[in-house]
Amino acid sequence: MAAHLVSAIDVKEFGAETLRVGDLNGDGAPDLLFTQSHFPTRRITCLTATDIFGRVLWQRGEPSLDNGRIYSDLPVQVYDWDNDGRNEVLYVRQAHYAEPIYLAGTEIVEHARRYEGDATLVVLEGATGEEKASLALPAPADDCFLFADLTGRGRREDLVVKDRYWNVWGISHEGAVLWSWEGSPGHFPALGDFDGDGRDEVFVGFALLDHDGRVLFAHDPGDAHQDAAYAVRLEDGSWRLLFGNHGIHCLTVAGEELWHHPLAEAQHVVAGRFRADSPVQVAVIDRGQPRGEGRAPATLYLYDLDGRELWRREQPPGSWAAALVAIDWLGGGAPQCLLVYSRGSEPPAIYDGDGNVIDTCPMAYTPERSEEDRRAHYYGSRADVWGDSREEVLLFGSRGACIWANARPLAIPTLYNNTLYPGM
């Protein structure tokens, strides 16, 4: 194995299943933001900023071992919101759920019959965690948000925000509600300037919205919601829209379905050039079906852009929560490998474009953690935090976090073919 453990972080009581990455203290190196929330309300309770070795830069809120788990995505991002060259931390503070609605048979609160007050986008100084600004959002809009250019600024300074499963809003940088859409938004939108007018369109649920919220197409979601969305631009400048629900679908920006494969639960979808025999391939994790008579294992698939299956790799038993991200593990400036984590009792694996496991990266806990702690769930992501022009594997959960790097020498021709007369 060529993976090298860069750091194993003592998360003390601030460990979390939500992690964001970005330079917070302005030194040019990436930092980590651990985000805790109250389960089952999804209310953000504590933000802890550290460097990649776990040294705490600042903390806002009270950390708790009970608040490290998550039920859903959380509305928190790291971004240079005011374009001053320094990153801010942005998160959504919930409105008061005056009459909460509970998910059937549970204590989980997803929305309310009546809210009091607005939700609030809170902007914090990245270096200190001090509140810098805030703006009001529609009361239910506290599930997640992403940055978009809806107003033609030339930079993504507006917001697309959503509640759990019913509504999406376009919000200007100043906080004005530009539009709203009611439908089946699914978990997280995808966006891009699909029509070349200098403003982003929003692919949400089973619909495509123009920058002004006008519906360009919409398909009937039936009893399903969108589990994953991805927009990929092809070499000829055209786009494909990919989404997963109880299958994987590939659409044009006009809404025409080009192909579809029925699967048990296509939870994660990414596109990229993972092999050299075609410009773009589509990777899908089917979480499978762990219960009932139709039981099926979690499986990683790779398709070409015409929907032809190139290979599939069944995941180990217990991998129902398996998830997928594309990763630039080998260097070259674009993802060419696939990181699959939450693989039952097996460590996260990095697959190449031929379906081979080229590295594994076990979750590494600090010594004081108990055996019970080591059985806690964790998530995975990737970012170039080590500064070697490759992305590292970040694993994080309520009881620990660690970072793995590729220890293989990175062959850069202008370094190993050295000369006094550069220009190669």
Coordinates of C-alpha atoms in Angstrom, one line a residue:
M1 CA 0.0 0.0 0.0
A2 CA 1.3 3.4 -0.9
A3 CA -1.0 5.5 1.3
H4 CA 0.7 7.5 4.0
L5 CA -1.1 8.6 7.2
V6 CA -0.5 12.4 7.4
S7 CA -2.4 13.0 10.6
A8 CA -4.8 11.3 13.1
I9 CA -6.7 14.0 14.9
D10 CA -7.8 14.0 18.5
V11 CA -11.2 15.5 18.1
K12 CA -11.9 15.5 21.8
E13 CA -15.6 16.4 22.1
F14 CA -15.9 18.4 18.8
G15 CA -15.8 15.4 16.5
A16 CA -18.4 15.5 13.7
E17 CA -19.7 13.7 10.7
T18 CA -19.8 17.0 8.8
L19 CA -16.4 18.5 7.7
R20 CA -15.6 21.5 5.5
V21 CA -12.2 22.4 4.1
G22 CA -10.7 25.8 3.3
D23 CA -8.0 28.3 4.4
L24 CA -9.5 29.9 7.5
N25 CA -6.6 31.7 9.1
G26 CA -5.2 33.3 5.9
D27 CA -1.9 31.5 5.9
G28 CA -2.5 29.9 2.5
A29 CA -2.8 26.4 3.8
P30 CA -6.2 24.5 4.1
D31 CA -7.8 24.2 7.5
L32 CA -10.7 22.0 8.7
L33 CA -14.1 23.0 10.0
F34 CA -15.9 20.4 12.2
T35 CA -19.7 21.0 12.4
Q36 CA -21.9 19.5 15.1
S37 CA -25.7 19.6 15.2
H38 CA -28.5 18.5 17.5
F39 CA -30.0 15.2 16.5
P40 CA -32.9 15.0 15.5
T41 CA -33.6 18.7 14.8
R42 CA -30.5 19.3 12.6
R43 CA -29.8 22.6 14.4
I44 CA -26.1 23.5 14.2
T45 CA -24.7 23.7 17.7
C46 CA -20.9 24.0 17.5
L47 CA -18.3 24.9 14.9
T48 CA -14.7 24.1 15.5
A49 CA -11.9 25.3 13.2
T50 CA -8.5 23.4 13.3
D51 CA -5.5 23.0 11.1
I52 CA -4.9 19.7 9.4
F53 CA -3.2 18.3 12.5
G54 CA -6.1 19.1 14.8
R55 CA -4.8 22.3 16.5
V56 CA -7.8 24.3 17.4
L57 CA -8.0 27.8 15.8
W58 CA -11.3 28.8 17.3
Q59 CA -14.6 27.3 18.4
R60 CA -18.1 28.7 18.4
G61 CA -20.8 27.0 20.5
E62 CA -20.5 24.2 23.0
P63 CA -19.0 20.9 21.7
S64 CA -20.7 17.7 22.8
L65 CA -20.0 14.0 22.1
D66 CA -23.8 13.6 21.6
N67 CA -23.9 16.1 18.7
G68 CA -21.3 14.6 16.3
R69 CA -23.7 12.4 14.3
I70 CA -25.9 13.7 11.5
Y71 CA -29.2 12.8 10.0
S72 CA -28.8 14.8 6.8
D73 CA -26.5 17.3 5.0
L74 CA -26.0 20.5 7.1
P75 CA -26.2 24.1 5.8
V76 CA -22.6 25.2 6.3
Q77 CA -19.9 26.2 3.8
V78 CA -16.4 27.9 3.6
Y79 CA -16.2 30.6 1.0
D80 CA -14.9 34.1 0.3
W81 CA -18.4 35.5 0.5
D82 CA -17.5 39.2 0.3
N83 CA -14.7 38.7 -2.3
D84 CA -12.0 40.4 0.0
G85 CA -9.5 37.6 -0.5
R86 CA -10.2 35.9 2.8
N87 CA -12.6 33.0 3.4
E88 CA -15.6 33.3 5.6
V89 CA -17.6 30.5 7.3
L90 CA -21.3 30.6 6.5
Y91 CA -24.1 28.6 8.2
V92 CA -27.8 28.7 8.6
R93 CA -29.3 29.4 12.0
Q94 CA -32.8 27.8 12.1
A95 CA -36.0 29.7 12.6
H96 CA -38.1 28.6 15.6
Y97 CA -40.2 25.5 14.8
A98 CA -43.4 26.6 16.5
E99 CA -45.4 23.6 15.4
P100 CA -42.9 20.9 14.3
I101 CA -43.8 18.0 12.0
Y102 CA -42.1 14.7 12.9
L103 CA -41.1 12.0 10.5
A104 CA -43.5 9.2 11.0
G105 CA -42.7 7.0 14.0
T106 CA -39.6 9.0 14.9
E107 CA -38.4 12.1 16.8
I108 CA -36.8 13.5 13.6
V109 CA -38.0 17.0 12.8
E110 CA -37.9 17.9 9.0
H111 CA -40.2 20.9 8.8
A112 CA -43.0 22.6 10.6
R113 CA -46.6 23.6 10.2
R114 CA -45.7 27.0 11.6
Y115 CA -42.5 28.9 12.1
E116 CA -41.7 31.9 14.2
G117 CA -39.1 34.3 12.7
D118 CA -36.8 33.8 9.8
A119 CA -34.0 31.4 9.2
T120 CA -30.7 33.3 9.2
L121 CA -27.6 33.0 7.0
V122 CA -24.7 33.8 9.5
V123 CA -21.4 35.0 8.1
L124 CA -18.3 34.4 10.4
E125 CA -14.8 35.7 10.1
G126 CA -12.8 32.7 8.9
A127 CA -9.8 33.6 11.1
T128 CA -11.7 34.2 14.4
G129 CA -15.2 32.8 14.2
E130 CA -16.6 36.2 15.1
E131 CA -19.9 37.1 13.5
K132 CA -19.4 39.4 10.5
A133 CA -22.8 39.7 8.9
S134 CA -26.1 38.0 8.5
L135 CA -29.2 38.0 6.3
A136 CA -32.7 36.7 6.6
L137 CA -33.8 33.6 4.7
P138 CA -37.3 32.0 4.3
A139 CA -38.1 30.3 7.6
P140 CA -38.0 26.7 6.2
A141 CA -34.8 27.2 4.2
D142 CA -32.3 25.4 6.5
D143 CA -31.4 22.1 4.9
C144 CA -28.5 23.0 2.7
F145 CA -27.3 25.8 0.3
L146 CA -24.9 26.3 -2.5
F147 CA -23.4 29.4 -4.2
A148 CA -24.5 30.3 -7.7
D149 CA -24.4 33.2 -10.1
L150 CA -28.1 33.9 -10.6
T151 CA -27.8 37.6 -11.4
G152 CA -24.9 37.8 -13.9
R153 CA -22.2 39.1 -11.5
G154 CA -19.5 37.0 -13.1
R155 CA -18.9 35.2 -9.7
R156 CA -21.0 32.9 -7.7
E157 CA -22.2 35.4 -5.0
D158 CA -25.9 34.4 -4.9
L159 CA -27.5 31.5 -3.1
V160 CA -29.7 28.5 -3.9
V161 CA -31.2 27.3 -0.6
K162 CA -33.7 24.5 0.1
D163 CA -35.7 22.8 2.8
R164 CA -35.7 19.0 3.2
Y165 CA -37.9 17.8 0.4
W166 CA -40.4 20.4 -0.8
N167 CA -39.0 23.9 -1.7
V168 CA -36.0 25.7 -3.2
W169 CA -35.3 29.4 -3.3
G170 CA -33.0 31.6 -5.3
I171 CA -31.5 34.4 -3.0
S172 CA -29.5 37.4 -4.2
H173 CA -26.2 38.3 -2.5
E174 CA -28.1 41.1 -0.6
G175 CA -30.7 38.6 0.7
A176 CA -33.6 39.3 -1.7
V177 CA -35.8 36.3 -2.7
L178 CA -35.4 36.1 -6.4
W179 CA -37.7 33.1 -6.9
S180 CA -39.1 30.0 -5.3
W181 CA -39.9 26.6 -6.6
E182 CA -42.1 23.9 -5.0
G183 CA -41.6 20.3 -6.1
S184 CA -39.4 17.4 -5.2
P185 CA -35.9 18.8 -4.8
G186 CA -34.1 15.8 -3.5
H187 CA -30.9 16.1 -1.5
F188 CA -28.6 18.6 -3.2
P189 CA -28.9 20.5 -6.5
A190 CA -26.4 20.7 -9.3
L191 CA -25.8 23.9 -11.3
G192 CA -24.0 25.3 -14.3
D193 CA -24.4 27.9 -17.1
F194 CA -26.0 25.4 -19.4
D195 CA -27.3 28.0 -21.9
G196 CA -24.2 30.2 -22.0
D197 CA -26.0 33.4 -20.8
G198 CA -23.5 34.1 -18.0
R199 CA -25.9 32.9 -15.3
D200 CA -26.4 29.6 -13.6
E201 CA -29.3 27.2 -14.2
V202 CA -30.2 24.9 -11.3
F203 CA -30.8 21.1 -11.8
V204 CA -33.0 20.2 -8.8
G205 CA -34.9 17.1 -8.2
F206 CA -36.4 16.1 -11.5
A207 CA -36.5 19.6 -12.9
L208 CA -34.2 22.2 -14.5
L209 CA -34.7 25.8 -13.4
D210 CA -33.4 28.9 -15.3
H211 CA -31.5 31.5 -13.4
D212 CA -34.8 33.4 -12.8
G213 CA -36.6 30.3 -11.5
R214 CA -38.5 29.6 -14.7
V215 CA -39.0 25.9 -15.1
L216 CA -37.2 24.7 -18.3
F217 CA -38.4 21.1 -17.8
A218 CA -39.9 19.0 -15.1
H219 CA -40.6 15.3 -14.8
D220 CA -43.0 13.6 -12.5
P221 CA -41.0 12.3 -9.5
G222 CA -43.7 9.7 -8.6
D223 CA -43.0 8.5 -5.1
A224 CA -39.2 8.9 -5.4
H225 CA -36.8 11.8 -4.6
Q226 CA -33.4 12.6 -6.2
D227 CA -30.5 11.1 -4.2
A228 CA -27.7 12.5 -6.3
A229 CA -27.3 15.1 -9.1
Y230 CA -24.3 15.8 -11.3
A231 CA -23.8 18.1 -14.3
V232 CA -21.0 17.4 -16.7
R233 CA -19.8 19.4 -19.7
L234 CA -18.7 17.4 -22.8
E235 CA -15.8 18.2 -25.2
D236 CA -18.3 19.7 -27.7
G237 CA -19.6 22.2 -25.1
S238 CA -22.9 20.4 -24.6
W239 CA -24.0 19.2 -21.1
R240 CA -25.4 16.0 -19.6
L241 CA -27.5 16.0 -16.4
L242 CA -27.1 12.9 -14.3
F243 CA -29.3 11.9 -11.3
G244 CA -29.8 8.9 -9.2
N245 CA -32.9 7.6 -7.4
H246 CA -34.0 4.0 -7.7
G247 CA -31.7 4.0 -10.8
I248 CA -29.3 6.1 -12.7
H249 CA -30.6 8.5 -15.4
C250 CA -28.8 10.6 -18.0
L251 CA -30.6 13.6 -19.5
T252 CA -30.0 16.4 -22.0
V253 CA -30.5 20.0 -20.8
A254 CA -33.8 19.9 -22.8
G255 CA -35.0 17.1 -20.4
E256 CA -34.7 14.2 -22.9
E257 CA -33.7 11.0 -21.2
L258 CA -30.9 9.4 -23.1
W259 CA -30.5 6.3 -21.0
H260 CA -31.6 4.8 -17.7
H261 CA -30.5 1.8 -15.6
P262 CA -32.8 0.6 -12.8
L263 CA -30.9 0.0 -9.6
A264 CA -31.9 -0.5 -6.0
E265 CA -30.8 2.9 -4.7
A266 CA -28.3 5.0 -6.7
Q267 CA -27.1 7.3 -3.9
H268 CA -24.0 8.8 -5.4
V269 CA -23.2 9.8 -9.0
V270 CA -20.1 11.4 -10.5
A271 CA -18.6 11.8 -13.9
G272 CA -15.1 12.2 -15.1
R273 CA -12.3 10.7 -17.2
F274 CA -11.3 7.7 -15.1
R275 CA -9.9 5.8 -18.1
A276 CA -8.4 6.7 -21.4
D277 CA -10.6 4.9 -23.9
S278 CA -13.3 7.6 -23.8
P279 CA -13.6 11.2 -22.8
V280 CA -16.1 10.8 -19.9
Q281 CA -17.4 8.0 -17.8
V282 CA -20.1 7.9 -15.1
A283 CA -19.5 6.2 -11.8
V284 CA -22.4 5.2 -9.6
I285 CA -22.7 3.7 -6.1
D286 CA -25.8 1.6 -5.7
R287 CA -26.4 1.2 -2.0
G288 CA -28.2 -2.0 -2.6
Q289 CA -31.1 -3.3 -0.5
P290 CA -30.1 -4.7 2.9
R291 CA -33.6 -5.9 3.9
G292 CA -36.5 -7.9 2.7
E293 CA -36.8 -10.6 0.0
G294 CA -35.3 -8.3 -2.7
R295 CA -32.0 -8.1 -0.8
A296 CA -29.1 -7.0 -3.0
P297 CA -25.5 -6.0 -2.2
A298 CA -24.0 -2.5 -2.6
T299 CA -22.2 -2.2 -5.9
L300 CA -19.9 0.2 -7.6
Y301 CA -20.7 0.7 -11.4
L302 CA -18.8 2.4 -14.2
Y303 CA -20.7 3.3 -17.4
D304 CA -19.6 5.1 -20.5
L305 CA -21.5 8.2 -21.6
D306 CA -23.8 6.1 -23.8
G307 CA -24.9 4.1 -20.7
R308 CA -22.9 1.0 -21.5
E309 CA -21.7 -0.8 -18.4
L310 CA -17.9 -1.0 -18.4
W311 CA -17.6 -2.9 -15.1
R312 CA -19.2 -3.4 -11.7
R313 CA -17.6 -4.2 -8.3
E314 CA -19.7 -5.7 -5.5
Q315 CA -18.9 -4.2 -2.1
P316 CA -18.3 -6.1 1.1
P317 CA -21.2 -7.3 3.3
G318 CA -22.6 -4.5 5.4
S319 CA -21.9 -1.8 2.9
W320 CA -25.4 -0.4 2.7
A321 CA -24.1 3.1 3.5
A322 CA -21.3 3.0 0.9
A323 CA -20.6 6.3 -0.7
L324 CA -18.5 7.6 -3.6
V325 CA -16.4 10.6 -4.5
A326 CA -14.0 11.2 -7.4
I327 CA -10.4 11.9 -6.4
D328 CA -7.2 13.1 -8.0
W329 CA -5.1 10.5 -6.2
L330 CA -2.4 10.1 -8.8
G331 CA -1.8 13.7 -9.8
G332 CA -2.6 15.4 -13.1
G333 CA -5.1 18.1 -12.1
A334 CA -8.3 16.1 -12.6
P335 CA -9.9 13.2 -10.7
Q336 CA -8.9 9.8 -12.3
C337 CA -9.8 7.5 -9.4
L338 CA -12.8 6.7 -7.2
L339 CA -12.9 6.7 -3.4
V340 CA -15.5 4.5 -1.9
Y341 CA -16.0 4.6 1.9
S342 CA -18.5 3.2 4.4
R343 CA -17.7 -0.3 3.0
G344 CA -19.0 -2.3 6.0
S345 CA -16.1 -3.7 8.0
E346 CA -13.6 -3.0 5.1
P347 CA -11.6 0.2 4.9
P348 CA -12.2 2.8 2.3
A349 CA -10.8 1.8 -1.1
I350 CA -9.5 3.7 -4.1
Y351 CA -10.4 2.3 -7.4
D352 CA -8.7 3.1 -10.7
G353 CA -10.6 3.3 -14.0
D354 CA -10.2 -0.4 -14.6
G355 CA -12.0 -1.3 -11.4
N356 CA -8.8 -2.3 -9.5
V357 CA -8.3 -1.4 -5.9
I358 CA -5.0 0.5 -5.9
D359 CA -5.0 1.6 -2.2
T360 CA -7.0 1.3 1.0
C361 CA -7.1 4.0 3.7
P362 CA -8.3 2.7 7.1
M363 CA -9.9 5.0 9.6
A364 CA -7.2 5.9 12.1
Y365 CA -8.2 6.9 15.6
T366 CA -6.0 8.5 18.3
P367 CA -4.9 6.0 21.0
E368 CA -7.3 7.2 23.8
R369 CA -10.3 6.2 21.8
S370 CA -12.2 3.1 23.1
E371 CA -13.2 0.1 21.1
E372 CA -16.8 1.3 21.1
D373 CA -15.6 4.7 19.7
R374 CA -13.8 2.8 16.9
R375 CA -17.0 1.3 15.8
A376 CA -18.6 4.7 15.3
H377 CA -19.7 5.6 11.8
Y378 CA -17.5 7.9 9.7
Y379 CA -17.6 9.7 6.3
G380 CA -15.0 10.4 3.7
S381 CA -14.0 13.3 1.4
R382 CA -10.9 14.5 -0.5
A383 CA -9.0 17.7 -0.9
D384 CA -5.4 18.7 -1.6
V385 CA -4.5 19.6 2.0
W386 CA -0.9 18.4 1.8
G387 CA 0.2 20.6 -1.0
D388 CA 1.6 18.0 -3.3
S389 CA -0.8 18.7 -6.3
R390 CA -2.7 15.5 -5.5
E391 CA -5.9 15.1 -3.4
E392 CA -5.7 13.5 0.0
V393 CA -8.3 11.2 1.6
L394 CA -10.1 12.8 4.6
L395 CA -12.0 10.5 7.0
F396 CA -14.0 12.0 9.8
G397 CA -16.7 11.1 12.3
S398 CA -17.9 11.8 15.8
R399 CA -14.9 10.1 17.5
G400 CA -12.0 10.8 15.2
A401 CA -10.6 12.2 12.0
C402 CA -7.5 11.4 9.9
I403 CA -5.9 12.3 6.6
W404 CA -4.1 9.9 4.1
A405 CA -1.8 11.0 1.3
N406 CA -0.4 9.1 -1.7
A407 CA 3.2 8.3 -0.9
R408 CA 4.2 7.5 -4.4
P409 CA 6.7 9.9 -5.9
L410 CA 4.9 12.4 -8.2
A411 CA 6.8 12.4 -11.5
I412 CA 7.0 16.0 -12.8
P413 CA 9.1 16.2 -16.0
T414 CA 10.5 19.7 -15.3
L415 CA 11.9 18.4 -12.0
Y416 CA 13.4 15.0 -12.9
N417 CA 14.7 16.3 -16.3
N418 CA 16.5 19.3 -14.7
T419 CA 18.5 21.8 -16.7
L420 CA 20.0 25.2 -16.5
Y421 CA 18.0 26.1 -19.6
P422 CA 14.4 25.5 -18.8
G423 CA 11.6 25.6 -21.3
M424 CA 10.7 22.0 -21.6

